[in-house]
Amino acid sequence: MDETRELVKQDNKNIEKTRELRSAIPAVDIYENDDEILLYADMPGVIKEDISVNIDNGTLSLSGIRKFENKGVSKWEEFWDVEYARSFSVPQTIDIEKVEADLKDGVLRLHLPKSEAAKPRMIKINAA
Amino acid sequence: MFTRMSDLDRMFGAMDLLRNRMDRIFGDFDYFYDCGPGLAVNGSLPRTNLYEDGDHFEVRAEVPGITKDNLNVKIQGNYLEISGTRAADSPDGFKVHRTERGSNTFSRSFTLPDDVDAEKAEAALKDGILYLMLPKTEAARPKQITIK
């Protein structure tokens, strides 16, 4: 009996915590051509002010927080407040100064232009 | 041999503990499963939430990258249908490294707990989330009863 009580007690020792923000991985598309790399990420419900894009030492990290105003009793829920986060390795040849981002309809679109030096160049062959 | 009640009690206590642990494992599993991409691969459906607030329902759906021209909402009585198309937005002349978002056509229908007034229903699209405000019909609204 004593042991049972101990087990029950241990369960009660779990401290109550506030609901932490769940993390989610946004779905992305990545495209590349000679001039730039494009990255599209689905982040529905995130507003512009709550998104951060960081490029540091060859790592691009995206993060965005989505917060809904909840009212009423929830009958069913399949999505909720989340923190989107995902990191990518990007080549050092990206021109960080010229990176552009825009957000429309819950899709974040990043343009990562390659620096001039990294663009492919046509080498002219000189006839001897 | 279980000769005393306390032994039995102890056994069930241990089983409860095991069950709690198992529940927690599957809870964690769901957690990651649920947070995956919603509207991504072909054939997947947008995730939705339904809230009820006295005289109306609110439906929210995740529809990233879909413009309002590509979304259709139909209401009849307590039947709600959300359908739409996500057009491919892949740029021309680019090499594809990764496509997780995909393009697809979906249709999802619901039976709401009560009839709604389709005339007064409102829909808004903001940041890739579709918000539907669906007022209940007069008959379905809650009535305040005065106590005599």
PDB file of C-alpha atoms in Angstrom:
ATOM      1  CA  MET A   1       0.000   0.000   0.000  1.00  0.00           C
ATOM      2  CA  ASP A   2       2.814   2.318   0.880  1.00  0.00           C
ATOM      3  CA  GLU A   3       4.410   1.727  -2.474  1.00  0.00           C
ATOM      4  CA  THR A   4       1.182   2.531  -4.296  1.00  0.00           C
ATOM      5  CA  ARG A   5       0.948   5.782  -2.470  1.00  0.00           C
ATOM      6  CA  GLU A   6       4.479   6.577  -3.434  1.00  0.00           C
ATOM      7  CA  LEU A   7       3.703   5.987  -7.101  1.00  0.00           C
ATOM      8  CA  VAL A   8       0.655   8.208  -6.946  1.00  0.00           C
ATOM      9  CA  LYS A   9       2.585  10.873  -5.160  1.00  0.00           C
ATOM     10  CA  GLN A  10       5.255  10.855  -7.834  1.00  0.00           C
ATOM     11  CA  ASP A  11       2.637  11.497 -10.465  1.00  0.00           C
ATOM     12  CA  ASN A  12       1.434  14.510  -8.544  1.00  0.00           C
ATOM     13  CA  LYS A  13       4.934  15.871  -8.386  1.00  0.00           C
ATOM     14  CA  ASN A  14       4.723  16.863 -12.053  1.00  0.00           C
ATOM     15  CA  ILE A  15       4.514  20.610 -11.845  1.00  0.00           C
ATOM     16  CA  GLU A  16       1.715  22.311 -13.726  1.00  0.00           C
ATOM     17  CA  LYS A  17       2.998  24.351 -16.608  1.00  0.00           C
ATOM     18  CA  THR A  18       1.403  26.865 -18.929  1.00  0.00           C
ATOM     19  CA  ARG A  19       0.845  25.592 -22.436  1.00  0.00           C
ATOM     20  CA  GLU A  20       4.013  26.069 -24.369  1.00  0.00           C
ATOM     21  CA  LEU A  21       3.941  27.192 -27.946  1.00  0.00           C
ATOM     22  CA  ARG A  22       4.193  24.194 -30.208  1.00  0.00           C
ATOM     23  CA  SER A  23       6.809  24.260 -32.873  1.00  0.00           C
ATOM     24  CA  ALA A  24       6.055  23.390 -36.457  1.00  0.00           C
ATOM     25  CA  ILE A  25       8.131  22.911 -39.557  1.00  0.00           C
ATOM     26  CA  PRO A  26       6.920  24.944 -42.514  1.00  0.00           C
ATOM     27  CA  ALA A  27       6.696  23.213 -45.880  1.00  0.00           C
ATOM     28  CA  VAL A  28       9.112  24.785 -48.355  1.00  0.00           C
ATOM     29  CA  ASP A  29       9.883  24.843 -52.057  1.00  0.00           C
ATOM     30  CA  ILE A  30      13.395  25.683 -53.160  1.00  0.00           C
ATOM     31  CA  TYR A  31      14.319  26.737 -56.680  1.00  0.00           C
ATOM     32  CA  GLU A  32      17.560  27.873 -58.202  1.00  0.00           C
ATOM     33  CA  ASN A  33      18.716  29.454 -61.404  1.00  0.00           C
ATOM     34  CA  ASP A  34      21.922  31.114 -62.486  1.00  0.00           C
ATOM     35  CA  ASP A  35      21.121  34.384 -60.723  1.00  0.00           C
ATOM     36  CA  GLU A  36      19.341  33.476 -57.536  1.00  0.00           C
ATOM     37  CA  ILE A  37      17.887  30.930 -55.187  1.00  0.00           C
ATOM     38  CA  LEU A  38      14.194  31.145 -54.339  1.00  0.00           C
ATOM     39  CA  LEU A  39      12.674  29.799 -51.169  1.00  0.00           C
ATOM     40  CA  TYR A  40       8.903  29.626 -50.657  1.00  0.00           C
ATOM     41  CA  ALA A  41       7.601  28.667 -47.250  1.00  0.00           C
ATOM     42  CA  ASP A  42       4.015  28.082 -46.139  1.00  0.00           C
ATOM     43  CA  MET A  43       3.370  29.936 -42.918  1.00  0.00           C
ATOM     44  CA  PRO A  44      -0.377  30.477 -42.731  1.00  0.00           C
ATOM     45  CA  GLY A  45      -1.598  32.876 -40.079  1.00  0.00           C
ATOM     46  CA  VAL A  46       1.741  34.540 -39.388  1.00  0.00           C
ATOM     47  CA  ILE A  47       1.833  38.296 -39.747  1.00  0.00           C
ATOM     48  CA  LYS A  48       4.765  40.187 -41.210  1.00  0.00           C
ATOM     49  CA  GLU A  49       5.907  41.608 -37.878  1.00  0.00           C
ATOM     50  CA  ASP A  50       6.229  38.168 -36.320  1.00  0.00           C
ATOM     51  CA  ILE A  51       8.563  36.690 -38.913  1.00  0.00           C
ATOM     52  CA  SER A  52      12.305  36.737 -38.658  1.00  0.00           C
ATOM     53  CA  VAL A  53      14.791  35.680 -41.273  1.00  0.00           C
ATOM     54  CA  ASN A  54      18.421  35.378 -40.288  1.00  0.00           C
ATOM     55  CA  ILE A  55      21.434  34.557 -42.353  1.00  0.00           C
ATOM     56  CA  ASP A  56      24.518  33.907 -40.363  1.00  0.00           C
ATOM     57  CA  ASN A  57      27.626  31.976 -41.213  1.00  0.00           C
ATOM     58  CA  GLY A  58      26.043  29.996 -44.010  1.00  0.00           C
ATOM     59  CA  THR A  59      22.865  29.179 -42.127  1.00  0.00           C
ATOM     60  CA  LEU A  60      19.534  30.645 -43.028  1.00  0.00           C
ATOM     61  CA  SER A  61      16.999  30.408 -40.255  1.00  0.00           C
ATOM     62  CA  LEU A  62      13.357  31.202 -40.602  1.00  0.00           C
ATOM     63  CA  SER A  63      11.031  31.627 -37.719  1.00  0.00           C
ATOM     64  CA  GLY A  64       7.541  32.955 -37.306  1.00  0.00           C
ATOM     65  CA  ILE A  65       4.999  32.988 -34.548  1.00  0.00           C
ATOM     66  CA  ARG A  66       1.316  32.577 -35.175  1.00  0.00           C
ATOM     67  CA  LYS A  67      -1.166  33.748 -32.573  1.00  0.00           C
ATOM     68  CA  PHE A  68      -4.905  33.581 -32.967  1.00  0.00           C
ATOM     69  CA  GLU A  69      -7.484  35.470 -31.032  1.00  0.00           C
ATOM     70  CA  ASN A  70      -9.599  32.766 -29.579  1.00  0.00           C
ATOM     71  CA  LYS A  71     -13.201  33.297 -28.827  1.00  0.00           C
ATOM     72  CA  GLY A  72     -15.918  30.813 -28.230  1.00  0.00           C
ATOM     73  CA  VAL A  73     -15.784  27.192 -27.316  1.00  0.00           C
ATOM     74  CA  SER A  74     -13.709  25.063 -29.585  1.00  0.00           C
ATOM     75  CA  LYS A  75     -15.671  22.207 -31.118  1.00  0.00           C
ATOM     76  CA  TRP A  76     -12.732  20.760 -32.929  1.00  0.00           C
ATOM     77  CA  GLU A  77      -9.214  21.959 -33.502  1.00  0.00           C
ATOM     78  CA  GLU A  78      -6.727  20.729 -36.055  1.00  0.00           C
ATOM     79  CA  PHE A  79      -4.311  23.633 -35.900  1.00  0.00           C
ATOM     80  CA  TRP A  80      -3.404  26.135 -33.240  1.00  0.00           C
ATOM     81  CA  ASP A  81      -0.886  28.745 -32.206  1.00  0.00           C
ATOM     82  CA  VAL A  82       2.526  27.577 -33.286  1.00  0.00           C
ATOM     83  CA  GLU A  83       6.051  28.731 -33.740  1.00  0.00           C
ATOM     84  CA  TYR A  84       7.316  27.936 -37.209  1.00  0.00           C
ATOM     85  CA  ALA A  85      11.028  27.327 -37.363  1.00  0.00           C
ATOM     86  CA  ARG A  86      13.360  25.843 -39.907  1.00  0.00           C
ATOM     87  CA  SER A  87      17.014  26.239 -40.828  1.00  0.00           C
ATOM     88  CA  PHE A  88      18.821  25.738 -44.095  1.00  0.00           C
ATOM     89  CA  SER A  89      22.418  25.725 -45.203  1.00  0.00           C
ATOM     90  CA  VAL A  90      23.012  28.335 -47.830  1.00  0.00           C
ATOM     91  CA  PRO A  91      26.137  28.733 -49.917  1.00  0.00           C
ATOM     92  CA  GLN A  92      28.513  31.525 -48.911  1.00  0.00           C
ATOM     93  CA  THR A  93      28.064  32.993 -52.369  1.00  0.00           C
ATOM     94  CA  ILE A  94      24.697  34.526 -51.483  1.00  0.00           C
ATOM     95  CA  ASP A  95      24.727  38.285 -51.556  1.00  0.00           C
ATOM     96  CA  ILE A  96      23.249  38.911 -48.134  1.00  0.00           C
ATOM     97  CA  GLU A  97      22.787  42.637 -48.733  1.00  0.00           C
ATOM     98  CA  LYS A  98      20.385  41.988 -51.579  1.00  0.00           C
ATOM     99  CA  VAL A  99      18.188  39.313 -50.017  1.00  0.00           C
ATOM    100  CA  GLU A 100      14.519  40.157 -50.355  1.00  0.00           C
ATOM    101  CA  ALA A 101      11.515  38.699 -48.618  1.00  0.00           C
ATOM    102  CA  ASP A 102       7.826  39.164 -49.078  1.00  0.00           C
ATOM    103  CA  LEU A 103       4.800  37.669 -47.436  1.00  0.00           C
ATOM    104  CA  LYS A 104       1.490  37.137 -49.200  1.00  0.00           C
ATOM    105  CA  ASP A 105      -1.470  34.902 -48.365  1.00  0.00           C
ATOM    106  CA  GLY A 106       0.533  33.092 -45.728  1.00  0.00           C
ATOM    107  CA  VAL A 107       3.414  32.249 -48.044  1.00  0.00           C
ATOM    108  CA  LEU A 108       6.843  33.708 -47.366  1.00  0.00           C
ATOM    109  CA  ARG A 109       8.910  34.189 -50.506  1.00  0.00           C
ATOM    110  CA  LEU A 110      12.634  34.731 -50.199  1.00  0.00           C
ATOM    111  CA  HIS A 111      14.879  35.844 -53.010  1.00  0.00           C
ATOM    112  CA  LEU A 112      18.507  35.019 -52.392  1.00  0.00           C
ATOM    113  CA  PRO A 113      20.601  36.546 -55.175  1.00  0.00           C
ATOM    114  CA  LYS A 114      24.015  35.106 -55.876  1.00  0.00           C
ATOM    115  CA  SER A 115      26.946  37.461 -55.767  1.00  0.00           C
ATOM    116  CA  GLU A 116      28.452  38.512 -59.073  1.00  0.00           C
ATOM    117  CA  ALA A 117      31.565  36.435 -58.546  1.00  0.00           C
ATOM    118  CA  ALA A 118      29.532  33.271 -58.117  1.00  0.00           C
ATOM    119  CA  LYS A 119      27.516  33.539 -61.281  1.00  0.00           C
ATOM    120  CA  PRO A 120      28.481  31.165 -64.042  1.00  0.00           C
ATOM    121  CA  ARG A 121      30.520  32.824 -66.719  1.00  0.00           C
ATOM    122  CA  MET A 122      30.949  31.953 -70.302  1.00  0.00           C
ATOM    123  CA  ILE A 123      34.618  31.576 -71.121  1.00  0.00           C
ATOM    124  CA  LYS A 124      35.494  32.677 -74.545  1.00  0.00           C
ATOM    125  CA  ILE A 125      37.927  30.395 -76.283  1.00  0.00           C
ATOM    126  CA  ASN A 126      40.552  32.242 -78.187  1.00  0.00           C
ATOM    127  CA  ALA A 127      41.570  30.668 -81.417  1.00  0.00           C
ATOM    128  CA  ALA A 128      45.286  30.283 -81.614  1.00  0.00           C
TER     129      ALA A 128
ATOM    130  CA  MET B   1      -0.568 -15.315  -4.751  1.00  0.00           C
ATOM    131  CA  PHE B   2      -2.659 -12.284  -4.014  1.00  0.00           C
ATOM    132  CA  THR B   3      -3.890 -12.815  -0.549  1.00  0.00           C
ATOM    133  CA  ARG B   4      -4.502  -9.293   0.570  1.00  0.00           C
ATOM    134  CA  MET B   5      -6.355  -6.417  -1.030  1.00  0.00           C
ATOM    135  CA  SER B   6      -3.283  -4.240  -0.734  1.00  0.00           C
ATOM    136  CA  ASP B   7      -1.400  -6.529  -3.137  1.00  0.00           C
ATOM    137  CA  LEU B   8      -4.147  -6.193  -5.717  1.00  0.00           C
ATOM    138  CA  ASP B   9      -4.234  -2.478  -5.187  1.00  0.00           C
ATOM    139  CA  ARG B  10      -0.517  -2.269  -5.741  1.00  0.00           C
ATOM    140  CA  MET B  11      -0.753  -4.235  -8.955  1.00  0.00           C
ATOM    141  CA  PHE B  12      -3.417  -1.948 -10.392  1.00  0.00           C
ATOM    142  CA  GLY B  13      -1.448   1.077  -9.310  1.00  0.00           C
ATOM    143  CA  ALA B  14       1.528  -0.127 -11.304  1.00  0.00           C
ATOM    144  CA  MET B  15      -0.701  -0.792 -14.317  1.00  0.00           C
ATOM    145  CA  ASP B  16      -2.133   2.714 -14.135  1.00  0.00           C
ATOM    146  CA  LEU B  17       1.341   4.130 -14.078  1.00  0.00           C
ATOM    147  CA  LEU B  18       2.277   2.119 -17.147  1.00  0.00           C
ATOM    148  CA  ARG B  19      -0.858   3.279 -18.930  1.00  0.00           C
ATOM    149  CA  ASN B  20      -0.082   6.910 -18.161  1.00  0.00           C
ATOM    150  CA  ARG B  21       3.409   6.520 -19.529  1.00  0.00           C
ATOM    151  CA  MET B  22       2.086   4.916 -22.708  1.00  0.00           C
ATOM    152  CA  ASP B  23      -0.471   7.684 -23.169  1.00  0.00           C
ATOM    153  CA  ARG B  24       2.276  10.211 -22.901  1.00  0.00           C
ATOM    154  CA  ILE B  25       4.381   8.483 -25.553  1.00  0.00           C
ATOM    155  CA  PHE B  26       1.527   8.533 -28.037  1.00  0.00           C
ATOM    156  CA  GLY B  27       0.726  12.087 -27.074  1.00  0.00           C
ATOM    157  CA  ASP B  28       4.215  13.079 -28.145  1.00  0.00           C
ATOM    158  CA  PHE B  29       3.821  11.151 -31.350  1.00  0.00           C
ATOM    159  CA  ASP B  30       0.605  12.997 -32.215  1.00  0.00           C
ATOM    160  CA  TYR B  31       2.261  16.245 -31.362  1.00  0.00           C
ATOM    161  CA  PHE B  32       4.769  15.965 -34.169  1.00  0.00           C
ATOM    162  CA  TYR B  33       2.360  14.346 -36.540  1.00  0.00           C
ATOM    163  CA  ASP B  34      -0.161  17.152 -36.105  1.00  0.00           C
ATOM    164  CA  CYS B  35       2.358  19.882 -36.667  1.00  0.00           C
ATOM    165  CA  GLY B  36       3.484  18.652 -40.062  1.00  0.00           C
ATOM    166  CA  PRO B  37       2.597  20.460 -43.242  1.00  0.00           C
ATOM    167  CA  GLY B  38      -1.163  20.703 -43.600  1.00  0.00           C
ATOM    168  CA  LEU B  39      -1.921  21.517 -47.165  1.00  0.00           C
ATOM    169  CA  ALA B  40       1.041  20.073 -48.933  1.00  0.00           C
ATOM    170  CA  VAL B  41       1.163  16.846 -50.842  1.00  0.00           C
ATOM    171  CA  ASN B  42      -1.482  15.918 -53.349  1.00  0.00           C
ATOM    172  CA  GLY B  43      -4.725  14.761 -51.851  1.00  0.00           C
ATOM    173  CA  SER B  44      -4.229  16.411 -48.478  1.00  0.00           C
ATOM    174  CA  LEU B  45      -6.888  18.680 -47.035  1.00  0.00           C
ATOM    175  CA  PRO B  46      -6.623  22.035 -45.304  1.00  0.00           C
ATOM    176  CA  ARG B  47      -6.813  21.818 -41.548  1.00  0.00           C
ATOM    177  CA  THR B  48      -9.800  23.475 -39.937  1.00  0.00           C
ATOM    178  CA  ASN B  49     -10.938  24.668 -36.540  1.00  0.00           C
ATOM    179  CA  LEU B  50     -14.511  25.127 -35.420  1.00  0.00           C
ATOM    180  CA  TYR B  51     -15.518  27.454 -32.602  1.00  0.00           C
ATOM    181  CA  GLU B  52     -18.956  28.017 -31.211  1.00  0.00           C
ATOM    182  CA  ASP B  53     -19.954  31.238 -29.501  1.00  0.00           C
ATOM    183  CA  GLY B  54     -23.598  31.380 -28.488  1.00  0.00           C
ATOM    184  CA  ASP B  55     -25.347  32.576 -31.616  1.00  0.00           C
ATOM    185  CA  HIS B  56     -22.704  31.851 -34.225  1.00  0.00           C
ATOM    186  CA  PHE B  57     -20.047  29.428 -35.383  1.00  0.00           C
ATOM    187  CA  GLU B  58     -16.612  30.393 -36.524  1.00  0.00           C
ATOM    188  CA  VAL B  59     -14.707  28.159 -38.903  1.00  0.00           C
ATOM    189  CA  ARG B  60     -11.039  28.744 -39.626  1.00  0.00           C
ATOM    190  CA  ALA B  61      -9.070  26.927 -42.281  1.00  0.00           C
ATOM    191  CA  GLU B  62      -5.400  26.964 -43.216  1.00  0.00           C
ATOM    192  CA  VAL B  63      -5.200  27.825 -46.888  1.00  0.00           C
ATOM    193  CA  PRO B  64      -1.703  29.204 -47.553  1.00  0.00           C
ATOM    194  CA  GLY B  65      -1.028  30.534 -51.012  1.00  0.00           C
ATOM    195  CA  ILE B  66      -4.619  30.380 -52.197  1.00  0.00           C
ATOM    196  CA  THR B  67      -6.220  33.540 -53.531  1.00  0.00           C
ATOM    197  CA  LYS B  68      -9.848  34.292 -52.878  1.00  0.00           C
ATOM    198  CA  ASP B  69     -10.766  33.606 -56.501  1.00  0.00           C
ATOM    199  CA  ASN B  70      -9.619  30.039 -56.054  1.00  0.00           C
ATOM    200  CA  LEU B  71     -11.715  29.339 -52.981  1.00  0.00           C
ATOM    201  CA  ASN B  72     -15.352  28.295 -52.842  1.00  0.00           C
ATOM    202  CA  VAL B  73     -17.553  28.098 -49.781  1.00  0.00           C
ATOM    203  CA  LYS B  74     -21.016  26.523 -49.920  1.00  0.00           C
ATOM    204  CA  ILE B  75     -23.556  26.458 -47.133  1.00  0.00           C
ATOM    205  CA  GLN B  76     -26.897  24.722 -46.963  1.00  0.00           C
ATOM    206  CA  GLY B  77     -28.630  24.253 -43.630  1.00  0.00           C
ATOM    207  CA  ASN B  78     -25.947  22.702 -41.470  1.00  0.00           C
ATOM    208  CA  TYR B  79     -23.851  21.530 -44.399  1.00  0.00           C
ATOM    209  CA  LEU B  80     -20.657  23.406 -45.154  1.00  0.00           C
ATOM    210  CA  GLU B  81     -18.328  22.762 -48.026  1.00  0.00           C
ATOM    211  CA  ILE B  82     -14.963  24.400 -48.585  1.00  0.00           C
ATOM    212  CA  SER B  83     -13.254  23.695 -51.865  1.00  0.00           C
ATOM    213  CA  GLY B  84     -10.430  25.274 -53.755  1.00  0.00           C
ATOM    214  CA  THR B  85      -7.418  24.991 -55.930  1.00  0.00           C
ATOM    215  CA  ARG B  86      -3.881  25.826 -55.120  1.00  0.00           C
ATOM    216  CA  ALA B  87      -2.217  26.853 -58.319  1.00  0.00           C
ATOM    217  CA  ALA B  88       1.365  25.855 -58.925  1.00  0.00           C
ATOM    218  CA  ASP B  89       3.553  28.886 -58.281  1.00  0.00           C
ATOM    219  CA  SER B  90       6.847  27.404 -59.383  1.00  0.00           C
ATOM    220  CA  PRO B  91       8.775  29.940 -61.431  1.00  0.00           C
ATOM    221  CA  ASP B  92       9.870  29.163 -64.975  1.00  0.00           C
ATOM    222  CA  GLY B  93      13.451  28.460 -65.844  1.00  0.00           C
ATOM    223  CA  PHE B  94      14.471  27.433 -62.354  1.00  0.00           C
ATOM    224  CA  LYS B  95      16.014  24.189 -61.251  1.00  0.00           C
ATOM    225  CA  VAL B  96      13.885  22.544 -58.575  1.00  0.00           C
ATOM    226  CA  HIS B  97      15.642  21.529 -55.380  1.00  0.00           C
ATOM    227  CA  ARG B  98      12.728  20.782 -53.158  1.00  0.00           C
ATOM    228  CA  THR B  99       8.944  20.800 -53.468  1.00  0.00           C
ATOM    229  CA  GLU B 100       7.012  20.119 -50.329  1.00  0.00           C
ATOM    230  CA  ARG B 101       4.186  22.536 -50.869  1.00  0.00           C
ATOM    231  CA  GLY B 102       2.798  21.211 -54.108  1.00  0.00           C
ATOM    232  CA  SER B 103      -0.328  22.268 -55.902  1.00  0.00           C
ATOM    233  CA  ASN B 104      -3.632  20.546 -55.521  1.00  0.00           C
ATOM    234  CA  THR B 105      -7.380  20.695 -55.643  1.00  0.00           C
ATOM    235  CA  PHE B 106      -9.303  19.912 -52.526  1.00  0.00           C
ATOM    236  CA  SER B 107     -12.842  19.737 -51.296  1.00  0.00           C
ATOM    237  CA  ARG B 108     -13.817  19.251 -47.706  1.00  0.00           C
ATOM    238  CA  SER B 109     -17.304  19.124 -46.285  1.00  0.00           C
ATOM    239  CA  PHE B 110     -18.615  19.368 -42.755  1.00  0.00           C
ATOM    240  CA  THR B 111     -21.821  18.838 -40.881  1.00  0.00           C
ATOM    241  CA  LEU B 112     -22.149  21.673 -38.398  1.00  0.00           C
ATOM    242  CA  PRO B 113     -23.821  21.038 -35.050  1.00  0.00           C
ATOM    243  CA  ASP B 114     -26.688  23.425 -35.928  1.00  0.00           C
ATOM    244  CA  ASP B 115     -28.274  25.080 -38.942  1.00  0.00           C
ATOM    245  CA  VAL B 116     -26.707  28.366 -39.993  1.00  0.00           C
ATOM    246  CA  ASP B 117     -28.141  31.378 -41.780  1.00  0.00           C
ATOM    247  CA  ALA B 118     -26.388  31.257 -45.134  1.00  0.00           C
ATOM    248  CA  GLU B 119     -27.563  34.779 -46.047  1.00  0.00           C
ATOM    249  CA  LYS B 120     -25.715  36.366 -43.148  1.00  0.00           C
ATOM    250  CA  ALA B 121     -22.571  34.244 -43.351  1.00  0.00           C
ATOM    251  CA  GLU B 122     -19.334  36.161 -43.831  1.00  0.00           C
ATOM    252  CA  ALA B 123     -16.001  34.977 -45.126  1.00  0.00           C
ATOM    253  CA  ALA B 124     -12.618  36.663 -44.884  1.00  0.00           C
ATOM    254  CA  LEU B 125      -9.209  35.627 -46.092  1.00  0.00           C
ATOM    255  CA  LYS B 126      -6.227  36.931 -44.187  1.00  0.00           C
ATOM    256  CA  ASP B 127      -2.600  35.788 -44.137  1.00  0.00           C
ATOM    257  CA  GLY B 128      -3.444  32.408 -45.570  1.00  0.00           C
ATOM    258  CA  ILE B 129      -6.231  31.693 -43.103  1.00  0.00           C
ATOM    259  CA  LEU B 130      -9.873  31.564 -44.160  1.00  0.00           C
ATOM    260  CA  TYR B 131     -12.226  32.881 -41.482  1.00  0.00           C
ATOM    261  CA  LEU B 132     -15.922  32.046 -41.760  1.00  0.00           C
ATOM    262  CA  MET B 133     -18.479  33.671 -39.489  1.00  0.00           C
ATOM    263  CA  LEU B 134     -21.655  31.658 -39.604  1.00  0.00           C
ATOM    264  CA  PRO B 135     -24.610  32.997 -37.599  1.00  0.00           C
ATOM    265  CA  LYS B 136     -26.989  30.325 -36.399  1.00  0.00           C
ATOM    266  CA  THR B 137     -30.592  30.362 -37.542  1.00  0.00           C
ATOM    267  CA  GLU B 138     -33.113  31.867 -35.158  1.00  0.00           C
ATOM    268  CA  ALA B 139     -34.364  28.445 -34.096  1.00  0.00           C
ATOM    269  CA  ALA B 140     -30.883  27.222 -33.222  1.00  0.00           C
ATOM    270  CA  ARG B 141     -29.893  30.191 -31.047  1.00  0.00           C
ATOM    271  CA  PRO B 142     -29.767  29.812 -27.326  1.00  0.00           C
ATOM    272  CA  LYS B 143     -32.661  31.328 -25.407  1.00  0.00           C
ATOM    273  CA  GLN B 144     -32.366  33.044 -22.072  1.00  0.00           C
ATOM    274  CA  ILE B 145     -34.884  31.598 -19.653  1.00  0.00           C
ATOM    275  CA  THR B 146     -36.066  33.839 -16.862  1.00  0.00           C
ATOM    276  CA  ILE B 147     -36.507  32.163 -13.531  1.00  0.00           C
ATOM    277  CA  LYS B 148     -39.808  32.915 -11.899  1.00  0.00           C
TER     278      LYS B 148
END
